[in-house]
Tab-separated table of C-alpha atoms and ligand atoms in Angstrom:
chain	number	residue	atom	x	y	z
Q	111	MET	CA	-0.033	-0.024	0.010
Q	112	ARG	CA	1.420	3.338	-1.055
Q	113	THR	CA	0.324	6.189	1.193
Q	114	ASP	CA	2.577	9.218	0.332
Q	115	ARG	CA	1.169	11.639	-2.317
Q	116	THR	CA	2.262	10.270	-5.666
Q	117	VAL	CA	4.368	12.611	-7.942
Q	118	LEU	CA	2.582	11.610	-11.217
Q	119	TYR	CA	4.230	12.609	-14.597
Q	120	LEU	CA	2.073	12.445	-17.763
Q	121	VAL	CA	4.158	11.717	-20.728
Q	122	VAL	CA	2.580	12.935	-24.025
Q	123	PRO	CA	4.353	12.190	-27.391
Q	124	CYS	CA	3.562	14.894	-29.989
Q	125	TYR	CA	4.181	14.733	-33.694
Q	126	ASN	CA	2.659	17.638	-35.633
Q	127	GLU	CA	-0.146	18.062	-33.143
Q	128	GLU	CA	-0.573	21.882	-33.398
Q	129	GLU	CA	-4.446	21.456	-34.088
Q	130	VAL	CA	-5.101	19.620	-30.986
Q	131	LEU	CA	-2.375	20.565	-28.429
Q	132	GLU	CA	-3.957	23.636	-26.827
Q	133	LYS	CA	-7.051	21.683	-26.117
Q	134	THR	CA	-4.975	18.745	-24.870
Q	135	ALA	CA	-3.090	20.900	-22.598
Q	136	ALA	CA	-6.256	22.281	-20.968
Q	137	VAL	CA	-7.873	19.069	-20.568
Q	138	LEU	CA	-4.877	17.236	-19.019
Q	139	LYS	CA	-4.162	20.286	-16.874
Q	140	ASP	CA	-7.674	20.387	-15.547
Q	141	LYS	CA	-7.569	16.601	-14.805
Q	142	MET	CA	-4.234	17.021	-12.936
Q	143	LEU	CA	-5.520	19.918	-10.818
Q	144	ARG	CA	-8.561	17.878	-9.985
Q	145	LEU	CA	-6.355	15.002	-8.869
Q	146	MET	CA	-4.272	17.473	-6.826
Q	147	ASP	CA	-7.316	18.816	-5.099
Q	148	ALA	CA	-8.580	15.460	-4.273
Q	149	GLY	CA	-5.120	14.636	-2.589
Q	150	LYS	CA	-4.424	11.901	-4.992
Q	151	ILE	CA	-1.278	13.210	-6.513
Q	152	SER	CA	1.341	15.651	-5.362
Q	153	SER	CA	1.462	19.325	-6.477
Q	154	ARG	CA	4.869	18.557	-7.894
Q	155	SER	CA	3.156	16.372	-10.634
Q	156	LYS	CA	3.691	17.430	-14.246
Q	157	ILE	CA	2.720	16.976	-17.802
Q	158	LEU	CA	5.696	16.322	-19.926
Q	159	PHE	CA	5.271	16.901	-23.675
Q	160	VAL	CA	7.781	15.123	-26.046
Q	161	ASN	CA	8.112	16.918	-29.371
Q	162	ASP	CA	9.112	14.125	-31.829
Q	163	GLY	CA	10.622	16.310	-34.427
Q	164	SER	CA	7.273	18.136	-35.472
Q	165	LYS	CA	7.428	20.306	-38.593
Q	166	ASP	CA	4.472	22.610	-37.313
Q	167	ARG	CA	4.123	24.863	-34.312
Q	168	THR	CA	3.904	22.005	-31.859
Q	169	TRP	CA	7.309	22.878	-30.044
Q	170	GLN	CA	6.356	26.559	-29.963
Q	171	ILE	CA	2.984	25.758	-28.253
Q	172	ILE	CA	4.863	23.388	-25.715
Q	173	CYS	CA	7.389	26.265	-24.910
Q	174	GLU	CA	4.716	28.826	-24.403
Q	175	HIS	CA	2.867	26.447	-21.790
Q	176	ALA	CA	5.976	25.509	-20.211
Q	177	HIS	CA	7.071	28.971	-19.599
Q	178	GLN	CA	3.713	30.119	-18.488
Q	179	GLU	CA	2.939	27.330	-15.993
Q	180	ARG	CA	5.096	24.949	-13.970
Q	181	ILE	CA	2.767	22.214	-14.416
Q	182	PHE	CA	3.838	21.815	-18.119
Q	183	ALA	CA	7.222	20.720	-19.112
Q	184	GLY	CA	8.712	19.916	-22.602
Q	185	LEU	CA	11.422	17.827	-24.361
Q	186	CYS	CA	12.367	18.391	-27.930
Q	187	PHE	CA	13.949	15.796	-30.156
Q	188	SER	CA	16.328	16.828	-32.868
Q	189	ARG	CA	14.239	15.039	-35.501
Q	190	ASN	CA	11.379	12.505	-35.736
Q	191	PHE	CA	12.510	9.334	-34.041
Q	192	GLY	CA	9.076	7.674	-33.839
Q	193	HIS	CA	6.311	7.356	-31.225
Q	194	GLN	CA	8.100	4.581	-29.374
Q	195	SER	CA	11.262	6.514	-28.937
Q	196	ALA	CA	9.191	9.574	-27.829
Q	197	ILE	CA	7.580	7.716	-25.131
Q	198	LEU	CA	10.751	6.115	-23.890
Q	199	ALA	CA	12.595	9.444	-23.639
Q	200	GLY	CA	9.785	10.943	-21.799
Q	201	MET	CA	9.590	8.152	-19.229
Q	202	MET	CA	13.470	8.121	-18.799
Q	203	ALA	CA	13.357	11.942	-18.408
Q	204	ALA	CA	10.668	11.733	-15.771
Q	205	ARG	CA	11.801	8.667	-13.770
Q	206	GLU	CA	14.331	10.679	-11.692
Q	207	LYS	CA	11.489	13.049	-10.505
Q	208	ALA	CA	8.408	11.124	-10.608
Q	209	ASP	CA	6.932	8.178	-8.523
Q	210	ALA	CA	4.818	7.078	-11.394
Q	211	VAL	CA	4.600	7.958	-15.115
Q	212	VAL	CA	1.600	7.599	-17.270
Q	213	THR	CA	2.052	7.621	-21.148
Q	214	ILE	CA	-0.968	9.029	-23.069
Q	215	ASP	CA	-1.428	10.104	-26.780
Q	216	ALA	CA	-1.628	13.925	-27.496
Q	217	ASP	CA	-5.090	13.500	-29.300
Q	218	LEU	CA	-7.243	12.941	-26.328
Q	219	GLN	CA	-8.531	9.523	-27.741
Q	220	GLN	CA	-7.661	7.722	-24.526
Q	221	ASP	CA	-10.125	8.589	-21.642
Q	222	ILE	CA	-8.233	10.713	-19.240
Q	223	GLU	CA	-10.801	9.778	-16.478
Q	224	ALA	CA	-9.208	6.435	-16.214
Q	225	LEU	CA	-6.273	8.038	-14.447
Q	226	ASP	CA	-8.156	7.539	-11.078
Q	227	LYS	CA	-8.273	3.727	-11.726
Q	228	PHE	CA	-4.584	3.770	-12.724
Q	229	LEU	CA	-3.811	5.523	-9.461
Q	230	ASP	CA	-5.878	3.104	-7.411
Q	231	SER	CA	-4.061	0.141	-8.619
Q	232	TYR	CA	-0.684	2.004	-8.275
Q	233	GLU	CA	-1.637	2.877	-4.642
Q	234	SER	CA	-2.620	-0.665	-3.954
Q	235	GLY	CA	0.887	-1.818	-4.943
Q	236	CYS	CA	0.956	-2.387	-8.731
Q	237	ASP	CA	4.187	-1.289	-10.511
Q	238	ILE	CA	2.614	-1.557	-14.128
Q	239	VAL	CA	-0.864	-0.749	-15.021
Q	240	TYR	CA	-2.054	-1.374	-18.634
Q	241	GLY	CA	-4.831	0.578	-20.175
Q	242	VAL	CA	-6.897	-1.615	-22.538
Q	243	ARG	CA	-9.425	-0.207	-24.750
Q	244	ASN	CA	-13.045	-1.427	-24.470
Q	245	ASP	CA	-13.662	-1.723	-28.356
Q	246	ARG	CA	-12.364	-0.690	-31.635
Q	247	ASN	CA	-15.330	1.163	-32.941
Q	248	THR	CA	-13.685	4.463	-33.509
Q	249	ASP	CA	-11.188	2.813	-35.766
Q	250	GLY	CA	-11.528	2.647	-39.548
Q	251	PHE	CA	-11.848	-0.565	-41.437
Q	252	LEU	CA	-8.377	-0.893	-42.382
Q	253	LYS	CA	-6.939	-0.149	-38.871
Q	254	LYS	CA	-9.557	-2.495	-37.218
Q	255	THR	CA	-8.602	-5.353	-39.645
Q	256	THR	CA	-4.847	-4.903	-39.544
Q	257	ALA	CA	-4.669	-4.505	-35.801
Q	258	GLY	CA	-6.825	-7.621	-35.325
Q	259	ILE	CA	-4.590	-9.762	-37.560
Q	260	PHE	CA	-1.478	-8.186	-35.890
Q	261	TYR	CA	-2.536	-9.235	-32.432
Q	262	LYS	CA	-3.516	-12.668	-33.450
Q	263	LEU	CA	-0.098	-13.153	-35.393
Q	264	MET	CA	1.750	-11.967	-32.196
Q	265	HIS	CA	-0.015	-14.726	-30.212
Q	266	VAL	CA	0.828	-17.331	-32.868
Q	267	LEU	CA	4.325	-16.307	-32.670
Q	268	GLY	CA	4.366	-16.638	-28.848
Q	269	CYS	CA	4.657	-12.931	-27.898
Q	270	LYS	CA	3.038	-11.814	-24.652
Q	271	THR	CA	1.293	-8.657	-25.820
Q	272	ILE	CA	-1.983	-7.477	-24.186
Q	273	THR	CA	-4.601	-7.428	-26.800
Q	274	ASN	CA	-5.952	-3.901	-27.395
Q	275	HIS	CA	-3.384	-2.382	-25.196
Q	276	ALA	CA	-1.596	0.463	-26.899
Q	277	ASP	CA	0.908	2.446	-24.673
Q	278	TYR	CA	-1.555	4.120	-22.397
Q	279	ARG	CA	-0.023	2.779	-19.312
Q	280	LEU	CA	1.240	3.572	-15.805
Q	281	MET	CA	4.812	2.538	-14.603
Q	282	SER	CA	6.246	3.019	-11.268
Q	283	LYS	CA	9.701	4.417	-10.589
Q	284	LYS	CA	10.831	0.822	-9.730
Q	285	ALA	CA	9.418	-0.537	-13.172
Q	286	LEU	CA	11.093	2.449	-15.036
Q	287	GLY	CA	14.372	1.634	-13.432
Q	288	ALA	CA	14.060	-1.994	-14.722
Q	289	LEU	CA	13.130	-0.666	-18.242
Q	290	SER	CA	16.225	1.657	-18.311
Q	291	GLU	CA	18.386	-1.439	-18.235
Q	292	TYR	CA	17.019	-2.512	-21.660
Q	293	GLN	CA	19.396	-1.064	-24.211
Q	294	GLU	CA	17.756	-2.367	-27.449
Q	295	THR	CA	17.313	-0.100	-30.539
Q	296	ASN	CA	14.636	-2.136	-32.003
Q	297	LEU	CA	11.853	-0.967	-29.636
Q	298	PHE	CA	8.347	-2.378	-29.192
Q	299	LEU	CA	7.327	-1.260	-25.743
Q	300	ARG	CA	3.973	-2.869	-25.572
Q	301	GLY	CA	5.494	-6.297	-26.162
Q	302	LEU	CA	8.663	-5.711	-23.996
Q	303	ILE	CA	6.960	-4.291	-20.959
Q	304	PRO	CA	4.761	-7.442	-20.348
Q	305	THR	CA	7.931	-9.508	-20.222
Q	306	MET	CA	9.231	-7.522	-17.346
Q	307	GLY	CA	7.038	-8.991	-14.667
Q	308	PHE	CA	6.191	-6.810	-11.683
Q	309	GLN	CA	2.688	-6.751	-10.021
Q	310	SER	CA	0.488	-5.582	-12.752
Q	311	ASP	CA	-3.261	-4.639	-13.408
Q	312	ILE	CA	-5.487	-3.796	-16.238
Q	313	VAL	CA	-7.747	-0.950	-16.470
Q	314	TYR	CA	-10.446	-0.614	-19.269
Q	315	PHE	CA	-11.289	2.562	-20.906
Q	316	ASP	CA	-13.328	3.912	-23.807
Q	317	VAL	CA	-11.799	5.318	-26.812
Q	318	LYS	CA	-12.975	8.590	-28.407
Q	319	GLU	CA	-12.492	9.972	-31.903
Q	320	ARG	CA	-9.424	12.089	-32.301
Q	321	GLU	CA	-10.174	15.556	-31.048
Q	322	ALA	CA	-8.507	17.330	-33.942
Q	323	GLY	CA	-5.933	16.754	-36.812
Q	324	GLN	CA	-5.177	13.411	-38.705
Q	325	SER	CA	-3.714	10.187	-37.454
Q	326	LYS	CA	0.077	10.554	-37.318
Q	327	TYR	CA	0.433	6.870	-37.864
Q	328	SER	CA	0.749	6.371	-41.571
Q	329	PHE	CA	0.339	2.826	-43.034
Q	330	LYS	CA	4.138	2.601	-43.598
Q	331	LYS	CA	4.723	3.628	-39.891
Q	332	MET	CA	2.286	1.033	-38.744
Q	333	LEU	CA	3.811	-1.667	-40.878
Q	334	THR	CA	7.255	-0.748	-39.456
Q	335	LEU	CA	5.909	-0.969	-35.976
Q	336	ALA	CA	4.363	-4.356	-36.653
Q	337	MET	CA	7.682	-5.698	-38.149
Q	338	ASP	CA	9.849	-4.204	-35.141
Q	339	GLY	CA	7.236	-5.798	-32.853
Q	340	ILE	CA	7.665	-9.265	-34.421
Q	341	THR	CA	11.451	-9.281	-34.912
Q	342	SER	CA	12.187	-7.701	-31.307
Q	343	MET	CA	9.820	-10.283	-29.601
Q	344	SER	CA	10.113	-13.584	-31.381
Q	345	THR	CA	12.345	-15.680	-33.273
Q	346	ARG	CA	9.590	-17.991	-34.391
Q	347	PRO	CA	9.604	-16.970	-38.039
Q	348	LEU	CA	13.060	-18.366	-38.223
Q	349	GLN	CA	11.914	-21.744	-36.843
Q	350	MET	CA	9.048	-21.653	-39.230
Q	351	ILE	CA	11.719	-21.655	-41.991
Q	352	VAL	CA	13.203	-24.866	-40.753
Q	353	ALA	CA	9.693	-26.335	-40.480
Q	354	LEU	CA	9.029	-25.228	-44.184
Q	355	GLY	CA	12.411	-26.571	-45.189
Q	356	ILE	CA	11.540	-30.063	-43.676
Q	357	LEU	CA	8.119	-29.976	-45.205
Q	358	THR	CA	9.529	-29.161	-48.642
Q	359	PHE	CA	12.097	-32.044	-48.310
Q	360	LEU	CA	9.433	-34.477	-47.307
Q	361	VAL	CA	7.041	-33.445	-50.332
Q	362	SER	CA	10.132	-33.632	-52.748
Q	363	LEU	CA	10.849	-37.056	-51.440
Q	364	GLY	CA	7.310	-38.240	-52.186
Q	365	ILE	CA	7.534	-36.696	-55.716
Q	366	PHE	CA	10.811	-38.414	-56.277
Q	367	VAL	CA	9.550	-41.788	-55.236
Q	368	SER	CA	6.471	-41.456	-57.383
Q	369	CYS	CA	8.693	-40.506	-60.323
Q	370	ILE	CA	10.780	-43.591	-59.844
Q	371	TRP	CA	7.647	-45.712	-59.682
Q	372	ASP	CA	6.312	-44.314	-62.964
Q	373	TRP	CA	9.577	-44.924	-64.550
Q	374	ALA	CA	9.732	-48.440	-63.271
Q	375	HIS	CA	6.251	-49.094	-64.850
Q	376	GLY	CA	7.274	-47.491	-68.137
Q	377	LYS	CA	5.084	-44.421	-67.864
Q	378	VAL	CA	6.458	-41.314	-69.382
Q	379	VAL	CA	7.064	-38.620	-66.708
Q	380	ALA	CA	4.818	-35.562	-67.328
Q	381	GLY	CA	7.384	-32.786	-67.985
Q	382	TRP	CA	6.865	-29.077	-68.369
Q	383	THR	CA	4.110	-28.107	-65.980
Q	384	THR	CA	5.583	-29.916	-62.975
Q	385	THR	CA	9.072	-28.686	-63.642
Q	386	VAL	CA	8.036	-24.949	-63.847
Q	387	ALA	CA	5.531	-25.208	-60.955
Q	388	SER	CA	8.021	-26.808	-58.667
Q	389	THR	CA	10.928	-24.429	-59.710
Q	390	CYS	CA	8.695	-21.528	-58.902
Q	391	LEU	CA	7.482	-22.770	-55.682
Q	392	ILE	CA	11.019	-23.620	-54.475
Q	393	GLY	CA	12.221	-20.258	-55.759
Q	394	GLY	CA	9.540	-18.288	-54.037
Q	395	MET	CA	9.958	-20.140	-50.800
Q	396	THR	CA	13.748	-19.546	-50.948
Q	397	ILE	CA	13.440	-15.827	-51.567
Q	398	LEU	CA	10.837	-15.556	-48.779
Q	399	SER	CA	13.037	-17.375	-46.322
Q	400	GLN	CA	16.068	-15.360	-47.082
Q	401	GLY	CA	13.932	-12.195	-46.788
Q	402	ILE	CA	12.889	-13.209	-43.276
Q	403	ILE	CA	16.517	-14.239	-42.337
Q	404	GLY	CA	17.574	-10.803	-43.888
Q	405	GLU	CA	15.146	-8.910	-41.710
Q	406	TYR	CA	16.831	-10.403	-38.714
Q	407	ILE	CA	20.266	-9.819	-39.843
Q	408	GLY	CA	19.256	-6.106	-40.542
Q	409	LYS	CA	18.127	-5.917	-36.859
Q	410	ILE	CA	21.349	-7.418	-35.609
Q	411	TYR	CA	23.205	-4.935	-37.812
Q	412	MET	CA	21.384	-1.963	-36.167
Q	413	GLU	CA	21.604	-3.284	-32.892
Q	414	SER	CA	25.339	-3.853	-33.129
Q	415	LYS	CA	25.947	-0.060	-33.845
Q	416	HIS	CA	24.674	0.834	-30.503
Q	417	ARG	CA	23.435	4.245	-31.909
Q	418	PRO	CA	21.441	6.468	-29.578
Q	419	ARG	CA	17.698	5.594	-29.812
Q	420	TYR	CA	16.935	9.413	-29.749
Q	421	ILE	CA	18.694	12.654	-29.518
Q	422	VAL	CA	17.168	15.355	-27.141
Q	423	GLU	CA	17.856	18.845	-28.428
Q	424	SER	CA	16.451	20.825	-25.427
Q	425	MET	CA	14.171	20.362	-22.583
Q	426	ILE	CA	12.152	22.778	-20.411
Q	427	LEU	CA	11.270	21.617	-16.850
Q	428	ARG	CA	10.677	24.083	-14.319
Q	429	GLU	CA	10.809	22.825	-10.764
Q	430	GLU	CA	9.259	24.483	-7.665
Q	431	ASP	CA	12.680	25.654	-6.607
Q	432	GLY	CA	14.133	27.143	-9.811
Q	433	GLU	CA	14.394	26.692	-13.653
Q	434	GLU	CA	15.929	23.826	-15.323
Q	435	VAL	CA	16.665	23.963	-19.048
Q	436	GLN	CA	18.758	21.488	-20.925
I	824	LIG	N1	3.318	10.212	-32.575
I	824	LIG	C1	4.681	10.549	-32.286
I	824	LIG	N2	5.683	10.369	-33.305
I	824	LIG	C2	5.306	9.755	-34.587
I	824	LIG	C3	3.912	9.401	-34.696
I	824	LIG	C4	3.068	9.598	-33.736
I	824	LIG	O1	5.112	10.877	-31.323
I	824	LIG	O2	6.170	9.504	-35.486
I	824	LIG	C5	2.468	10.563	-31.538
I	824	LIG	C6	1.097	11.287	-31.860
I	824	LIG	O3	1.603	12.653	-31.845
I	824	LIG	C7	0.168	10.860	-30.876
I	824	LIG	C8	0.541	9.233	-30.640
I	824	LIG	O4	1.911	9.294	-31.046
I	824	LIG	O5	0.185	11.508	-29.629
I	824	LIG	C9	-0.341	8.397	-31.254
I	824	LIG	O6	-0.413	8.773	-32.737
I	824	LIG	P1	-1.845	8.935	-33.401
I	824	LIG	O7	-2.995	9.310	-32.386
I	824	LIG	O8	-1.655	9.681	-34.729
I	824	LIG	O9	-2.128	7.242	-33.712
I	824	LIG	P2	-3.477	6.464	-33.846
I	824	LIG	O10	-4.287	6.839	-32.758
I	824	LIG	O11	-4.088	6.922	-35.063
I	824	LIG	O12	-2.988	5.045	-33.863
I	825	LIG	MG1	-4.739	8.597	-31.775
């Protein structure tokens, strides 16, 4: 049971969110103030916006808010590093100062009122609380279908993802300390965090329509995230290649025996079609297998470079006892 007032940091990744950011800042601030008044969180709690290399006025809006009110803080990347890196950077920056961090999108799709339940679970001793959406009614057909296929695929591949949980999550200082030990470049937080253990809980919340602006997850970004998720969490595709090889070998053996049988009985072996079909099949499978192996080699290559996962250009965080700008 945790009794002291929790210093809560909300980490909000932002990529070209100028249309929605003013409203988001107001809604999040209102909620944080209500939580402070109710004695649920400390007055040192903050809302930390992470500007992921936006090309619009996002960083300017963040700066204005951070300079006007101490409840707001900002962190700015040198370029776009992606949503996963943005939330990781926010969590790592917040972990020294906060008791608990909640990551939430900038578009107000995730119900902020669920914060009370997150905090209740945290106070009762949970170190990780996963937000899980009740349904996918606000998603378009393409997103709903691809997300459904992706989560099923992840289960088939043996990854412990939590279905319909997408980075709306609370983590305690202790859990963030453990996360900081993971140094991988190929980041898929919603797959990685459930493997960490700790006492955890699930909170269900309703998803709303985006308040303003367009989705910042293009189809390409979604595909990259899915590929990162699979390659970072499972090597089962490589085992599947072995299974495919064994299957092909057994089928070829059967075809070979049948050809010998035909030859022994004086039948003419059918020629062109079978040759072309089998060549194409084997060729296709070989290229596919090489592609899968290549994906993993590419990931090993990137990991071996140990490049920084993100570059922080500047940070504004004003504490009660002075200004801190990096
Ligand atoms: N985002 C980001 N970097 C990116 C893409 C998205 O920081 O390269 C942020 C975005 O600003 C938002 C969150 O990630 O706060 C989720 O993006 P979005 O709401 O567009 O995704 P969707 O809800 O459509 O899946
Ligand atoms: Mg969204």
